Amino acid sequence: ELFVGARRSREREAARHWLGEHGFLAGRSAPHCAAFLVATSAGEVGVDLDADHMACDLVPWERMVQRLGRVNRRGMGDAQIIVVEKGEPKAKKPEEPTELEKRAAIAWRAKIVLESLPQQTDGLDTSPRALLELKSRASVDAALAEQLEAATTPAPLRPALTRSVVDAWAMT
């Protein structure tokens, strides 16, 4: 199933039904055969997905945490997560990277943060506990905090929400 955002009501209901029938929704039984879900970033948020395994690309840290949270949500198995990456991105003009190049560099830095997670015999521990402990460690480890910030999308610039701004918006 291809799962993308921007769907009409009927399409959303059909997708929800398919996800439930194939064991991707909370509280549903496992499917009787293998099921694959291919999702855009719509799979990161908005739906309580629960996949047994995942293959994904690198994205900024806050999105990577969302993706990791969609795998083995109930702790009912031994999930495998494969992160596909094509190497460190290089800007064509390092002194003037494009927005796309900046986003790729931020996503690449998420790999460094992932590698800070506890090592297990067959990979990294990406459990909610491990992610929480990583965040906790960052509160006392300045280098780790800096890595997390560098791997996270900067907050967008926006005006302070003052009475005059709200009044101006209300008139548009």
Short mmCIF file of C-alpha atoms in Angstrom, two decimals:
data_model
loop_
_atom_site.label_atom_id
_atom_site.label_comp_id
_atom_site.label_asym_id
_atom_site.label_seq_id
_atom_site.Cartn_x
_atom_site.Cartn_y
_atom_site.Cartn_z
CA GLU A 1 0.00 0.00 0.00
CA LEU A 2 1.22 3.48 -0.80
CA PHE A 3 0.47 5.82 2.10
CA VAL A 4 0.64 9.55 1.39
CA GLY A 5 -0.94 12.66 2.89
CA ALA A 6 -3.47 14.92 1.15
CA ARG A 7 -6.21 12.33 0.66
CA ARG A 8 -9.92 12.83 0.36
CA SER A 9 -12.21 11.35 3.04
CA ARG A 10 -13.07 8.22 1.09
CA GLU A 11 -9.40 7.54 0.29
CA ARG A 12 -8.43 8.07 3.96
CA GLU A 13 -11.10 5.60 5.09
CA ALA A 14 -9.96 3.03 2.53
CA ALA A 15 -6.34 3.46 3.67
CA ARG A 16 -7.37 3.12 7.33
CA HIS A 17 -9.26 -0.07 6.51
CA TRP A 18 -6.26 -1.49 4.60
CA LEU A 19 -3.86 -0.57 7.43
CA GLY A 20 -6.13 -2.29 9.96
CA GLU A 21 -6.61 -5.40 7.84
CA HIS A 22 -2.86 -5.78 7.42
CA GLY A 23 -1.91 -5.32 11.09
CA PHE A 24 -0.48 -1.80 10.94
CA LEU A 25 -2.92 -0.20 13.40
CA ALA A 26 -2.86 -0.47 17.17
CA GLY A 27 -4.93 -3.28 18.60
CA ARG A 28 -5.15 -5.23 15.37
CA SER A 29 -3.96 -8.79 15.01
CA ALA A 30 -0.98 -9.65 12.86
CA PRO A 31 -1.73 -10.26 9.18
CA HIS A 32 -1.75 -13.79 7.82
CA CYS A 33 0.81 -12.87 5.13
CA ALA A 34 3.59 -10.34 4.66
CA ALA A 35 2.40 -6.76 4.16
CA PHE A 36 4.45 -3.81 2.99
CA LEU A 37 3.62 -0.17 3.53
CA VAL A 38 5.43 2.47 1.49
CA ALA A 39 4.89 5.89 3.03
CA THR A 40 5.88 9.47 2.51
CA SER A 41 6.44 11.57 5.61
CA ALA A 42 2.67 11.12 6.19
CA GLY A 43 3.62 7.83 7.85
CA GLU A 44 5.66 9.68 10.49
CA VAL A 45 2.78 11.53 12.09
CA GLY A 46 -0.97 11.49 12.36
CA VAL A 47 -1.58 7.74 12.38
CA ASP A 48 -0.83 5.25 15.14
CA LEU A 49 1.14 2.88 12.87
CA ASP A 50 2.87 -0.18 14.26
CA ALA A 51 5.22 -1.91 11.83
CA ASP A 52 7.32 -4.99 12.56
CA HIS A 53 10.35 -3.67 10.63
CA MET A 54 11.34 -0.55 8.70
CA ALA A 55 13.65 0.58 5.93
CA CYS A 56 13.99 4.35 5.59
CA ASP A 57 16.26 7.14 4.51
CA LEU A 58 17.99 9.62 6.80
CA VAL A 59 15.92 12.61 7.87
CA PRO A 60 16.46 15.29 10.52
CA TRP A 61 16.49 13.98 14.09
CA GLU A 62 12.98 15.05 15.12
CA ARG A 63 11.54 13.18 12.12
CA MET A 64 13.80 10.17 12.70
CA VAL A 65 12.43 9.86 16.24
CA GLN A 66 8.89 9.87 14.80
CA ARG A 67 9.84 7.13 12.34
CA LEU A 68 11.53 4.99 14.98
CA GLY A 69 8.37 5.30 17.07
CA ARG A 70 6.34 3.62 14.30
CA VAL A 71 8.21 0.33 14.65
CA ASN A 72 7.41 -2.33 17.23
CA ARG A 73 5.32 0.12 19.26
CA ARG A 74 3.98 -2.58 21.54
CA GLY A 75 7.35 -4.28 22.09
CA MET A 76 5.97 -7.54 20.72
CA GLY A 77 8.92 -8.59 18.57
CA ASP A 78 12.50 -8.14 17.53
CA ALA A 79 12.27 -5.29 15.03
CA GLN A 80 14.93 -4.50 12.49
CA ILE A 81 15.40 -0.98 11.18
CA ILE A 82 17.57 -0.35 8.16
CA VAL A 83 18.60 3.24 7.48
CA VAL A 84 19.63 3.73 3.88
CA GLU A 85 22.06 6.56 3.25
CA LYS A 86 24.24 7.52 0.32
CA GLY A 87 27.11 9.13 2.14
CA GLU A 88 27.74 12.59 3.47
CA PRO A 89 26.15 15.21 1.22
CA LYS A 90 28.42 17.85 -0.26
CA ALA A 91 27.14 21.28 -1.28
CA LYS A 92 28.07 22.38 -4.80
CA LYS A 93 28.93 25.80 -3.38
CA PRO A 94 29.92 25.19 0.27
CA GLU A 95 29.81 28.91 1.02
CA GLU A 96 26.22 29.16 -0.33
CA PRO A 97 24.38 25.85 0.16
CA THR A 98 20.85 25.62 -1.20
CA GLU A 99 17.92 24.90 1.12
CA LEU A 100 17.86 21.31 -0.14
CA GLU A 101 21.58 20.93 0.57
CA LYS A 102 21.11 22.39 4.07
CA ARG A 103 18.31 19.89 4.80
CA ALA A 104 20.47 17.02 3.53
CA ALA A 105 23.34 18.11 5.82
CA ILE A 106 21.00 18.25 8.83
CA ALA A 107 19.69 14.76 8.00
CA TRP A 108 23.25 13.45 7.69
CA ARG A 109 24.00 14.73 11.18
CA ALA A 110 21.11 12.59 12.47
CA LYS A 111 23.28 9.57 11.59
CA ILE A 112 25.85 10.75 14.14
CA VAL A 113 23.12 11.00 16.79
CA LEU A 114 21.80 7.54 15.88
CA GLU A 115 25.29 6.16 16.44
CA SER A 116 25.14 7.58 20.00
CA LEU A 117 22.39 5.11 20.89
CA PRO A 118 23.35 2.02 22.93
CA GLN A 119 24.97 -0.78 20.96
CA GLN A 120 23.35 -4.23 20.95
CA THR A 121 24.72 -7.46 19.53
CA ASP A 122 22.85 -7.02 16.25
CA GLY A 123 22.60 -3.22 15.96
CA LEU A 124 21.51 -0.20 17.95
CA ASP A 125 18.85 0.07 20.64
CA THR A 126 16.25 2.48 19.22
CA SER A 127 13.62 1.77 21.88
CA PRO A 128 11.68 4.64 23.46
CA ARG A 129 13.72 4.08 26.64
CA ALA A 130 17.00 4.43 24.72
CA LEU A 131 15.74 7.62 23.02
CA LEU A 132 14.65 9.08 26.36
CA GLU A 133 17.99 8.22 27.95
CA LEU A 134 19.78 9.86 25.00
CA LYS A 135 17.77 13.04 25.57
CA SER A 136 18.53 12.87 29.28
CA ARG A 137 22.27 12.40 28.61
CA ALA A 138 22.18 15.44 26.32
CA SER A 139 21.00 17.59 29.23
CA VAL A 140 24.37 17.01 30.97
CA ASP A 141 26.63 16.32 27.96
CA ALA A 142 27.24 19.54 26.01
CA ALA A 143 28.82 17.73 23.04
CA LEU A 144 25.81 15.42 22.67
CA ALA A 145 23.41 18.37 23.06
CA GLU A 146 25.29 20.15 20.28
CA GLN A 147 25.04 17.07 18.04
CA LEU A 148 21.29 16.86 18.67
CA GLU A 149 20.81 20.51 17.84
CA ALA A 150 22.90 20.22 14.66
CA ALA A 151 20.79 17.22 13.57
CA THR A 152 17.47 18.97 14.25
CA THR A 153 15.61 21.27 11.88
CA PRO A 154 15.84 24.85 13.14
CA ALA A 155 12.59 26.37 14.37
CA PRO A 156 11.02 28.54 11.67
CA LEU A 157 11.16 32.28 12.06
CA ARG A 158 7.79 33.71 13.00
CA PRO A 159 6.59 36.84 14.68
CA ALA A 160 5.78 36.83 18.36
CA LEU A 161 2.10 36.18 18.89
CA THR A 162 1.07 39.55 20.24
CA ARG A 163 -2.35 41.22 20.28
CA SER A 164 -1.38 43.55 17.40
CA VAL A 165 -0.19 40.62 15.23
CA VAL A 166 -3.42 38.67 15.87
CA ASP A 167 -5.47 41.77 15.05
CA ALA A 168 -3.54 42.28 11.81
CA TRP A 169 -4.04 38.63 10.80
CA ALA A 170 -7.74 38.86 11.60
CA MET A 171 -8.11 41.66 9.05
CA THR A 172 -6.66 39.64 6.14
#
